Amino acid sequence: MTMEAKTALHEIGNRHREILLYPDGNEPRSRMRVPLSRRHWLKWRLRHNPKTLVVEKRLADKKPLWWVLALGSLAVAAPFLSNSSLSIAAIFCMYAAINVLWTLIIGTAGIFSLATMAVVGLAGYAAAAANVYLGVPWPFMLLIGGVAGLVTGAFLALPSTRLDGLYYALLTLGMAEICRVFIQQLKPLAPSNGSINAVGSFIPSEWYLQREGLLLGFAAAFALLLGALLLFRLINSERLGLVLQTARDEEAFAEAIGIDYRRARSQVFMISSAGLGVIGSFYAMYYSSISPAVFSLDQLLLLFAMIVIGGIGRADGAVLGTAIVILIDKGMLDLGPARILLIAVIMMVVTLFAHNGLVGIREQFRNFRNRKKSEARARRTEKGGEVMPEEAIEIADKQEVYFRRFNKRLREELKLLITPDLLEEHRQKPLGRHSDGLSRVLNYFRRGEMADKYAIMRQPDGFNRYKIVALSGERGAPPRLVDDRIYETIEEAYHAVFLLRVNDLLES
Amino acid sequence: MSAITLIHGLNLAAIYGLMAIGISILWSSVGMINMAHGATFAVSGYTTWQVSLVLKPIIAAAFGNSVMASVSMAAAMLASGILSGALFGVLIYLLAYLPIHDKANFAVRSLIMTLAINLATVQVLLYLFGPNQRGLPKIFGFGKVELLGVNMRYDQIGTIVSTFAIMLLVLAWLRYSRKGLEIRAMMQNPEGAELSGISVRWTALPVTMMTGALAGLAAVLLSQTIFVSPTAGATPLIKGLTIALLGGLGSIPGALAGAVIIGFLEAIVGAIPFLGQRYVLFSQFLFIITFLIIRPRGIGGLLDETRE
Amino acid sequence: MDEVLSIRRLNAGYGPLRVLHEIDFTVREGERIGLVGLNGHGKSTLFRSVMSLVGWQNGSILFKGREIGGSRSTGAGRKTHSIVRLGIALTPQGDAIFPGLTVNQHLDCGAYSRIAWRERAKRRDMVMDIFAPLRKLEHALVGTLSGGERRMVSVGRALMTEASLYLIDEPSLGLAPKISTSVVEALFSISTEGRAMVIAEQNVALLSGRVDRMIGMHAGRLRGDVGHVSLG
């Protein structure tokens, strides 16, 4: 009977988590493109495995898969949900769409606007009024809402380039308040306390609050969310978004290289406002009424809680945060007022522990791990430049690892050779035939890298005056002076350079 | 402008000034927008109400119906308002400052934290006391006095006088004391303050306590005219925030000027018959928006540049 | 001579970046040391890690026999004020640190110990003796001063309290040569009796021949200090 040697193999690195395909190398390479564009659906990267030389296709960005999984499961599960869950799902889609567009404003454009609900509400009111008082059929309501959003956005975008941060946030907060008071003061709306009821809708009136109506409402809201996500992708990751990304940290620098970030910002703001306007008209149609509550501070705070919990500036954060908050706020109605308390506590916990919401945790953890790795590496004895195992998986060229190991061992050997006798020998005779040990040491020094190599510089003011410099190792960069000592003979300077190198060797 | 409007405006200016200065000082020294200032307001209001309920029979038993009774009652209420405000300030310090003050995104995260504290506090107050409004006993008593030909209510005089006294104290403290110097040093460069032997963590505590105490004081004073309720803090918070921004965040003289302007604006708009109270907030926001568009950094807002 | 500061195997860095590699460094009482090296080679980081202001650090830093280093990975700046109070004064790189205070107030900020605060007028006078141009600017806002004057205020703040170790970071940075000479001149006029001073500087010529030791710094390692082998 033979004992089978079983060694536990641990998977290290990230490779086992990657999605790999092995295409036939003989087949011509083909990739599907998104219609009407040169973009690809998925970010496949083709390369040869350096070890096996097999062609492999690696999925560089796994996020699209997660999106498809999450949204797809929602769409598939929807027909089997109960009536109340279905309406919660529809509300989730609507708010997620609002938050995605809001993320576009706060994250991509970098404008801290709190007028989101003001835009949604105004556009909703405009569309509802057009439908109820002018008899515009419902498909045009979306258009009217979009135009109303665009106009409001243009109006709001004007001061956004002039005011900064908090001041603008306050201004937009005031905007919502002004809208609420204004709507409530309108004479024609007075009997219904400021709300417009019986708005025409894409849901036929006999289906209203019926199963069919709810399903249709959900389907439309889902399409709305997909539209918002598409808009996010089109703006955030294409030209406008990239322009704004360069301008994010260094506005003055961006301006200096000719990026008109102000214009790009207001463009993004206006486009997103138009989108919010469309959502506003959808909102009025979905509830077939609209009331001034849409402008209320509580509503805004709830929305803010959503993007804060998810993480500001990312579409996945906006959707995730919306899902959590809507689930608590609309799904746990029997908790009563404690829902808000729960949301507040979640907000606190997330903010205390995560730098940027839930979706930022991954990156935060990576940074943390990198820092810890770096510290741990520093804590061990620095083995003379030898590569530590955990560092080795980060170095692509494995020869580098062995070269550094060899160098380190060589240095360890040479250190043993350095004795006062050896130094004395070099002092006596810097040039000429040397003993075996000294030759070895000098040979090692001759192979040193150019950067920081010591050299002797003759002073311009006399023949026998030398100083020691260190070469920079870069073309065009002058050597730097090591110290101010002046050596009277070249031999003395040779020996000084030798001592400096020995010093470096012993320190390494 | 009638004299009554003037007094009313001054009264409002005093209370809003207390809120705005607290927000402004906290922003400039600690770098935190305190959205829980309204919660501090409501908590202090309720604490004072509770204290007054408890103390009323005790004081009545000790002093009967004398002047001493009302004086001690007033002192107890002011003290409880200030103390509870300061204690709530400690809570804000512990939750929203201490754990995250040297981490990434502090400005935004502290804003979110204080917002969450505000939300949670309002809910807890609702749970404990219900949505009913409570009236505080009048500190300064009822009645009017004619001064320079103007009719003034006692509480208006009391509010204006005590606010100005407290504000002078605070300003003098910031200007002349050693702690004030440390706070101003911390406002301008936290790391430099550390290098001067000032502990940023320990200096932030008195600042949060002080701003909390100011909010508590404002709560006791404002509750002379309005009722205490769980959501009572929202309006003073918004007013204080807007005034602090109007004055230029971090500028105390600017905040004071802003408080006077907004106070009078509210009094005047409220007094004009065809506008009335409903348009007060509307007109204030309109005014502030126009002002900020003309002068984007507010009245005295230079601090953003000096912070850099 | 007593060792004021003795650093053993100090590593420090920011996040995944490691800036200082195994620094061994000793400052003795009465010494004036020049720390020279190019931009970005870790001079400031060395000072900042003594003050516990870097992202993370480990290794031992003994200040008068007392451990102020140790391993630390977060909370940069939490211990700084207590280190300052032990008697290390750092003048940070760049401009004066509190632009919105007047010169007098700025100097007062340096008088953190109780004794120094009580005697702050006397000490201000002493600083003004060293930096004469400040005397007529007592009530001017620091932000409105010229670069050289601001640097003087910044250094003067560090002198307000009796410290045993002065760390001066780049006194000549961004100043005209004449002004930087006068600032450095003033620094050399301070006696190092019973204390020590380390000056980080890119311009070797400003310090050469006037400091007790000159230490080079390159790529996060100390170079040129005579540690293992005596030079001649």
JSON list of C-alpha atoms in Angstrom, two decimals, chain B residues 96-239:
[
{"chain": "B", "resi": 96, "resn": "ALA", "atom": "CA", "xyz": [-19.46, 62.52, 14.07]},
{"chain": "B", "resi": 97, "resn": "TYR", "atom": "CA", "xyz": [-16.04, 63.93, 14.86]},
{"chain": "B", "resi": 98, "resn": "LEU", "atom": "CA", "xyz": [-13.85, 61.63, 16.89]},
{"chain": "B", "resi": 99, "resn": "PRO", "atom": "CA", "xyz": [-14.06, 58.42, 14.84]},
{"chain": "B", "resi": 100, "resn": "ILE", "atom": "CA", "xyz": [-13.63, 59.97, 11.42]},
{"chain": "B", "resi": 101, "resn": "HIS", "atom": "CA", "xyz": [-11.85, 63.28, 11.79]},
{"chain": "B", "resi": 102, "resn": "ASP", "atom": "CA", "xyz": [-8.56, 62.10, 10.33]},
{"chain": "B", "resi": 103, "resn": "LYS", "atom": "CA", "xyz": [-10.01, 59.76, 7.75]},
{"chain": "B", "resi": 104, "resn": "ALA", "atom": "CA", "xyz": [-10.78, 60.28, 4.09]},
{"chain": "B", "resi": 105, "resn": "ASN", "atom": "CA", "xyz": [-13.73, 62.43, 3.00]},
{"chain": "B", "resi": 106, "resn": "PHE", "atom": "CA", "xyz": [-14.22, 63.89, 6.46]},
{"chain": "B", "resi": 107, "resn": "ALA", "atom": "CA", "xyz": [-16.24, 66.92, 5.34]},
{"chain": "B", "resi": 108, "resn": "VAL", "atom": "CA", "xyz": [-18.87, 64.90, 3.50]},
{"chain": "B", "resi": 109, "resn": "ARG", "atom": "CA", "xyz": [-18.93, 62.05, 5.98]},
{"chain": "B", "resi": 110, "resn": "SER", "atom": "CA", "xyz": [-19.38, 64.30, 8.99]},
{"chain": "B", "resi": 111, "resn": "LEU", "atom": "CA", "xyz": [-22.21, 66.05, 7.19]},
{"chain": "B", "resi": 112, "resn": "ILE", "atom": "CA", "xyz": [-23.88, 62.70, 6.57]},
{"chain": "B", "resi": 113, "resn": "MET", "atom": "CA", "xyz": [-23.27, 61.62, 10.16]},
{"chain": "B", "resi": 114, "resn": "THR", "atom": "CA", "xyz": [-24.83, 64.74, 11.61]},
{"chain": "B", "resi": 115, "resn": "LEU", "atom": "CA", "xyz": [-27.72, 64.42, 9.19]},
{"chain": "B", "resi": 116, "resn": "ALA", "atom": "CA", "xyz": [-28.28, 60.86, 10.38]},
{"chain": "B", "resi": 117, "resn": "ILE", "atom": "CA", "xyz": [-28.05, 62.00, 14.01]},
{"chain": "B", "resi": 118, "resn": "ASN", "atom": "CA", "xyz": [-30.67, 64.61, 13.23]},
{"chain": "B", "resi": 119, "resn": "LEU", "atom": "CA", "xyz": [-33.00, 62.06, 11.63]},
{"chain": "B", "resi": 120, "resn": "ALA", "atom": "CA", "xyz": [-32.54, 59.59, 14.48]},
{"chain": "B", "resi": 121, "resn": "THR", "atom": "CA", "xyz": [-33.01, 62.20, 17.19]},
{"chain": "B", "resi": 122, "resn": "VAL", "atom": "CA", "xyz": [-36.24, 63.46, 15.71]},
{"chain": "B", "resi": 123, "resn": "GLN", "atom": "CA", "xyz": [-37.55, 59.88, 15.60]},
{"chain": "B", "resi": 124, "resn": "VAL", "atom": "CA", "xyz": [-36.49, 59.19, 19.19]},
{"chain": "B", "resi": 125, "resn": "LEU", "atom": "CA", "xyz": [-38.13, 62.39, 20.38]},
{"chain": "B", "resi": 126, "resn": "LEU", "atom": "CA", "xyz": [-41.29, 61.45, 18.51]},
{"chain": "B", "resi": 127, "resn": "TYR", "atom": "CA", "xyz": [-41.23, 58.06, 20.17]},
{"chain": "B", "resi": 128, "resn": "LEU", "atom": "CA", "xyz": [-40.62, 59.47, 23.64]},
{"chain": "B", "resi": 129, "resn": "PHE", "atom": "CA", "xyz": [-42.86, 62.51, 23.66]},
{"chain": "B", "resi": 130, "resn": "GLY", "atom": "CA", "xyz": [-45.24, 62.03, 20.76]},
{"chain": "B", "resi": 131, "resn": "PRO", "atom": "CA", "xyz": [-45.92, 64.64, 18.13]},
{"chain": "B", "resi": 132, "resn": "ASN", "atom": "CA", "xyz": [-47.68, 67.03, 20.54]},
{"chain": "B", "resi": 133, "resn": "GLN", "atom": "CA", "xyz": [-46.35, 70.52, 21.00]},
{"chain": "B", "resi": 134, "resn": "ARG", "atom": "CA", "xyz": [-45.26, 71.60, 24.47]},
{"chain": "B", "resi": 135, "resn": "GLY", "atom": "CA", "xyz": [-45.16, 75.11, 25.81]},
{"chain": "B", "resi": 136, "resn": "LEU", "atom": "CA", "xyz": [-42.32, 76.20, 28.03]},
{"chain": "B", "resi": 137, "resn": "PRO", "atom": "CA", "xyz": [-43.06, 78.43, 31.00]},
{"chain": "B", "resi": 138, "resn": "LYS", "atom": "CA", "xyz": [-42.25, 82.04, 30.33]},
{"chain": "B", "resi": 139, "resn": "ILE", "atom": "CA", "xyz": [-38.86, 82.90, 31.73]},
{"chain": "B", "resi": 140, "resn": "PHE", "atom": "CA", "xyz": [-39.19, 86.61, 31.65]},
{"chain": "B", "resi": 141, "resn": "GLY", "atom": "CA", "xyz": [-42.80, 86.67, 32.68]},
{"chain": "B", "resi": 142, "resn": "PHE", "atom": "CA", "xyz": [-45.74, 88.23, 30.88]},
{"chain": "B", "resi": 143, "resn": "GLY", "atom": "CA", "xyz": [-46.34, 91.84, 30.35]},
{"chain": "B", "resi": 144, "resn": "LYS", "atom": "CA", "xyz": [-45.14, 94.77, 28.41]},
{"chain": "B", "resi": 145, "resn": "VAL", "atom": "CA", "xyz": [-43.09, 97.77, 29.18]},
{"chain": "B", "resi": 146, "resn": "GLU", "atom": "CA", "xyz": [-42.95, 101.03, 27.36]},
{"chain": "B", "resi": 147, "resn": "LEU", "atom": "CA", "xyz": [-39.41, 102.04, 26.52]},
{"chain": "B", "resi": 148, "resn": "LEU", "atom": "CA", "xyz": [-38.59, 105.10, 24.42]},
{"chain": "B", "resi": 149, "resn": "GLY", "atom": "CA", "xyz": [-42.16, 105.17, 23.27]},
{"chain": "B", "resi": 150, "resn": "VAL", "atom": "CA", "xyz": [-42.11, 101.58, 22.06]},
{"chain": "B", "resi": 151, "resn": "ASN", "atom": "CA", "xyz": [-44.11, 98.76, 23.50]},
{"chain": "B", "resi": 152, "resn": "MET", "atom": "CA", "xyz": [-41.92, 95.78, 24.21]},
{"chain": "B", "resi": 153, "resn": "ARG", "atom": "CA", "xyz": [-42.78, 92.44, 25.64]},
{"chain": "B", "resi": 154, "resn": "TYR", "atom": "CA", "xyz": [-40.64, 91.22, 28.49]},
{"chain": "B", "resi": 155, "resn": "ASP", "atom": "CA", "xyz": [-39.54, 88.13, 26.64]},
{"chain": "B", "resi": 156, "resn": "GLN", "atom": "CA", "xyz": [-38.38, 90.17, 23.68]},
{"chain": "B", "resi": 157, "resn": "ILE", "atom": "CA", "xyz": [-36.25, 92.37, 25.88]},
{"chain": "B", "resi": 158, "resn": "GLY", "atom": "CA", "xyz": [-34.96, 89.39, 27.77]},
{"chain": "B", "resi": 159, "resn": "THR", "atom": "CA", "xyz": [-34.05, 87.53, 24.60]},
{"chain": "B", "resi": 160, "resn": "ILE", "atom": "CA", "xyz": [-32.30, 90.44, 22.98]},
{"chain": "B", "resi": 161, "resn": "VAL", "atom": "CA", "xyz": [-30.36, 91.41, 26.08]},
{"chain": "B", "resi": 162, "resn": "SER", "atom": "CA", "xyz": [-29.30, 87.91, 27.07]},
{"chain": "B", "resi": 163, "resn": "THR", "atom": "CA", "xyz": [-28.33, 87.01, 23.51]},
{"chain": "B", "resi": 164, "resn": "PHE", "atom": "CA", "xyz": [-26.17, 90.03, 23.13]},
{"chain": "B", "resi": 165, "resn": "ALA", "atom": "CA", "xyz": [-24.54, 89.38, 26.48]},
{"chain": "B", "resi": 166, "resn": "ILE", "atom": "CA", "xyz": [-23.81, 85.75, 25.56]},
{"chain": "B", "resi": 167, "resn": "MET", "atom": "CA", "xyz": [-22.55, 86.66, 22.13]},
{"chain": "B", "resi": 168, "resn": "LEU", "atom": "CA", "xyz": [-20.21, 89.27, 23.53]},
{"chain": "B", "resi": 169, "resn": "LEU", "atom": "CA", "xyz": [-18.92, 86.70, 25.99]},
{"chain": "B", "resi": 170, "resn": "VAL", "atom": "CA", "xyz": [-18.31, 84.15, 23.25]},
{"chain": "B", "resi": 171, "resn": "LEU", "atom": "CA", "xyz": [-16.64, 86.61, 20.95]},
{"chain": "B", "resi": 172, "resn": "ALA", "atom": "CA", "xyz": [-14.43, 87.91, 23.74]},
{"chain": "B", "resi": 173, "resn": "TRP", "atom": "CA", "xyz": [-13.55, 84.38, 24.68]},
{"chain": "B", "resi": 174, "resn": "LEU", "atom": "CA", "xyz": [-12.57, 83.58, 21.10]},
{"chain": "B", "resi": 175, "resn": "ARG", "atom": "CA", "xyz": [-10.67, 86.81, 20.72]},
{"chain": "B", "resi": 176, "resn": "TYR", "atom": "CA", "xyz": [-8.73, 87.10, 23.94]},
{"chain": "B", "resi": 177, "resn": "SER", "atom": "CA", "xyz": [-8.41, 83.77, 25.67]},
{"chain": "B", "resi": 178, "resn": "ARG", "atom": "CA", "xyz": [-5.73, 81.23, 25.04]},
{"chain": "B", "resi": 179, "resn": "LYS", "atom": "CA", "xyz": [-8.28, 78.59, 24.05]},
{"chain": "B", "resi": 180, "resn": "GLY", "atom": "CA", "xyz": [-9.65, 81.07, 21.52]},
{"chain": "B", "resi": 181, "resn": "LEU", "atom": "CA", "xyz": [-6.21, 81.48, 20.02]},
{"chain": "B", "resi": 182, "resn": "GLU", "atom": "CA", "xyz": [-5.86, 77.72, 19.83]},
{"chain": "B", "resi": 183, "resn": "ILE", "atom": "CA", "xyz": [-9.24, 77.43, 18.13]},
{"chain": "B", "resi": 184, "resn": "ARG", "atom": "CA", "xyz": [-8.34, 80.05, 15.59]},
{"chain": "B", "resi": 185, "resn": "ALA", "atom": "CA", "xyz": [-5.00, 78.37, 14.97]},
{"chain": "B", "resi": 186, "resn": "MET", "atom": "CA", "xyz": [-6.83, 75.10, 14.42]},
{"chain": "B", "resi": 187, "resn": "MET", "atom": "CA", "xyz": [-9.25, 76.81, 12.03]},
{"chain": "B", "resi": 188, "resn": "GLN", "atom": "CA", "xyz": [-6.40, 77.81, 9.78]},
{"chain": "B", "resi": 189, "resn": "ASN", "atom": "CA", "xyz": [-4.14, 74.81, 9.81]},
{"chain": "B", "resi": 190, "resn": "PRO", "atom": "CA", "xyz": [-4.88, 71.71, 11.88]},
{"chain": "B", "resi": 191, "resn": "GLU", "atom": "CA", "xyz": [-1.48, 70.17, 11.24]},
{"chain": "B", "resi": 192, "resn": "GLY", "atom": "CA", "xyz": [0.25, 73.40, 12.14]},
{"chain": "B", "resi": 193, "resn": "ALA", "atom": "CA", "xyz": [-1.79, 73.49, 15.33]},
{"chain": "B", "resi": 194, "resn": "GLU", "atom": "CA", "xyz": [-0.54, 70.01, 16.19]},
{"chain": "B", "resi": 195, "resn": "LEU", "atom": "CA", "xyz": [3.00, 71.21, 15.59]},
{"chain": "B", "resi": 196, "resn": "SER", "atom": "CA", "xyz": [2.36, 74.02, 18.05]},
{"chain": "B", "resi": 197, "resn": "GLY", "atom": "CA", "xyz": [1.47, 71.55, 20.76]},
{"chain": "B", "resi": 198, "resn": "ILE", "atom": "CA", "xyz": [-2.28, 71.96, 20.35]},
{"chain": "B", "resi": 199, "resn": "SER", "atom": "CA", "xyz": [-4.23, 68.73, 20.35]},
{"chain": "B", "resi": 200, "resn": "VAL", "atom": "CA", "xyz": [-6.79, 69.02, 17.59]},
{"chain": "B", "resi": 201, "resn": "ARG", "atom": "CA", "xyz": [-8.92, 66.30, 19.15]},
{"chain": "B", "resi": 202, "resn": "TRP", "atom": "CA", "xyz": [-9.08, 67.96, 22.53]},
{"chain": "B", "resi": 203, "resn": "THR", "atom": "CA", "xyz": [-9.63, 71.43, 21.16]},
{"chain": "B", "resi": 204, "resn": "ALA", "atom": "CA", "xyz": [-12.55, 70.30, 19.05]},
{"chain": "B", "resi": 205, "resn": "LEU", "atom": "CA", "xyz": [-14.46, 69.15, 22.13]},
{"chain": "B", "resi": 206, "resn": "PRO", "atom": "CA", "xyz": [-14.97, 72.58, 23.74]},
{"chain": "B", "resi": 207, "resn": "VAL", "atom": "CA", "xyz": [-15.91, 73.95, 20.33]},
{"chain": "B", "resi": 208, "resn": "THR", "atom": "CA", "xyz": [-18.67, 71.40, 19.78]},
{"chain": "B", "resi": 209, "resn": "MET", "atom": "CA", "xyz": [-19.83, 71.85, 23.35]},
{"chain": "B", "resi": 210, "resn": "MET", "atom": "CA", "xyz": [-19.93, 75.59, 22.99]},
{"chain": "B", "resi": 211, "resn": "THR", "atom": "CA", "xyz": [-21.86, 75.54, 19.73]},
{"chain": "B", "resi": 212, "resn": "GLY", "atom": "CA", "xyz": [-24.24, 73.02, 21.27]},
{"chain": "B", "resi": 213, "resn": "ALA", "atom": "CA", "xyz": [-24.72, 75.31, 24.25]},
{"chain": "B", "resi": 214, "resn": "LEU", "atom": "CA", "xyz": [-25.50, 78.20, 21.91]},
{"chain": "B", "resi": 215, "resn": "ALA", "atom": "CA", "xyz": [-28.15, 76.08, 20.20]},
{"chain": "B", "resi": 216, "resn": "GLY", "atom": "CA", "xyz": [-29.55, 75.11, 23.60]},
{"chain": "B", "resi": 217, "resn": "LEU", "atom": "CA", "xyz": [-29.76, 78.73, 24.60]},
{"chain": "B", "resi": 218, "resn": "ALA", "atom": "CA", "xyz": [-31.47, 79.57, 21.33]},
{"chain": "B", "resi": 219, "resn": "ALA", "atom": "CA", "xyz": [-33.95, 76.78, 22.01]},
{"chain": "B", "resi": 220, "resn": "VAL", "atom": "CA", "xyz": [-34.90, 78.15, 25.43]},
{"chain": "B", "resi": 221, "resn": "LEU", "atom": "CA", "xyz": [-35.19, 81.68, 24.09]},
{"chain": "B", "resi": 222, "resn": "LEU", "atom": "CA", "xyz": [-37.11, 80.84, 20.94]},
{"chain": "B", "resi": 223, "resn": "SER", "atom": "CA", "xyz": [-39.46, 78.60, 22.86]},
{"chain": "B", "resi": 224, "resn": "GLN", "atom": "CA", "xyz": [-40.76, 81.72, 24.51]},
{"chain": "B", "resi": 225, "resn": "THR", "atom": "CA", "xyz": [-42.56, 82.46, 21.27]},
{"chain": "B", "resi": 226, "resn": "ILE", "atom": "CA", "xyz": [-43.01, 79.06, 19.63]},
{"chain": "B", "resi": 227, "resn": "PHE", "atom": "CA", "xyz": [-43.75, 75.61, 20.98]},
{"chain": "B", "resi": 228, "resn": "VAL", "atom": "CA", "xyz": [-41.36, 72.73, 21.49]},
{"chain": "B", "resi": 229, "resn": "SER", "atom": "CA", "xyz": [-41.93, 69.79, 19.21]},
{"chain": "B", "resi": 230, "resn": "PRO", "atom": "CA", "xyz": [-39.72, 67.00, 17.81]},
{"chain": "B", "resi": 231, "resn": "THR", "atom": "CA", "xyz": [-39.39, 68.75, 14.48]},
{"chain": "B", "resi": 232, "resn": "ALA", "atom": "CA", "xyz": [-39.02, 72.20, 15.98]},
{"chain": "B", "resi": 233, "resn": "GLY", "atom": "CA", "xyz": [-35.33, 72.18, 15.15]},
{"chain": "B", "resi": 234, "resn": "ALA", "atom": "CA", "xyz": [-35.77, 72.04, 11.38]},
{"chain": "B", "resi": 235, "resn": "THR", "atom": "CA", "xyz": [-36.64, 75.68, 10.79]},
{"chain": "B", "resi": 236, "resn": "PRO", "atom": "CA", "xyz": [-33.95, 77.14, 13.09]},
{"chain": "B", "resi": 237, "resn": "LEU", "atom": "CA", "xyz": [-31.44, 74.79, 11.49]},
{"chain": "B", "resi": 238, "resn": "ILE", "atom": "CA", "xyz": [-32.29, 75.90, 7.99]},
{"chain": "B", "resi": 239, "resn": "LYS", "atom": "CA", "xyz": [-32.35, 79.53, 9.05]}
]
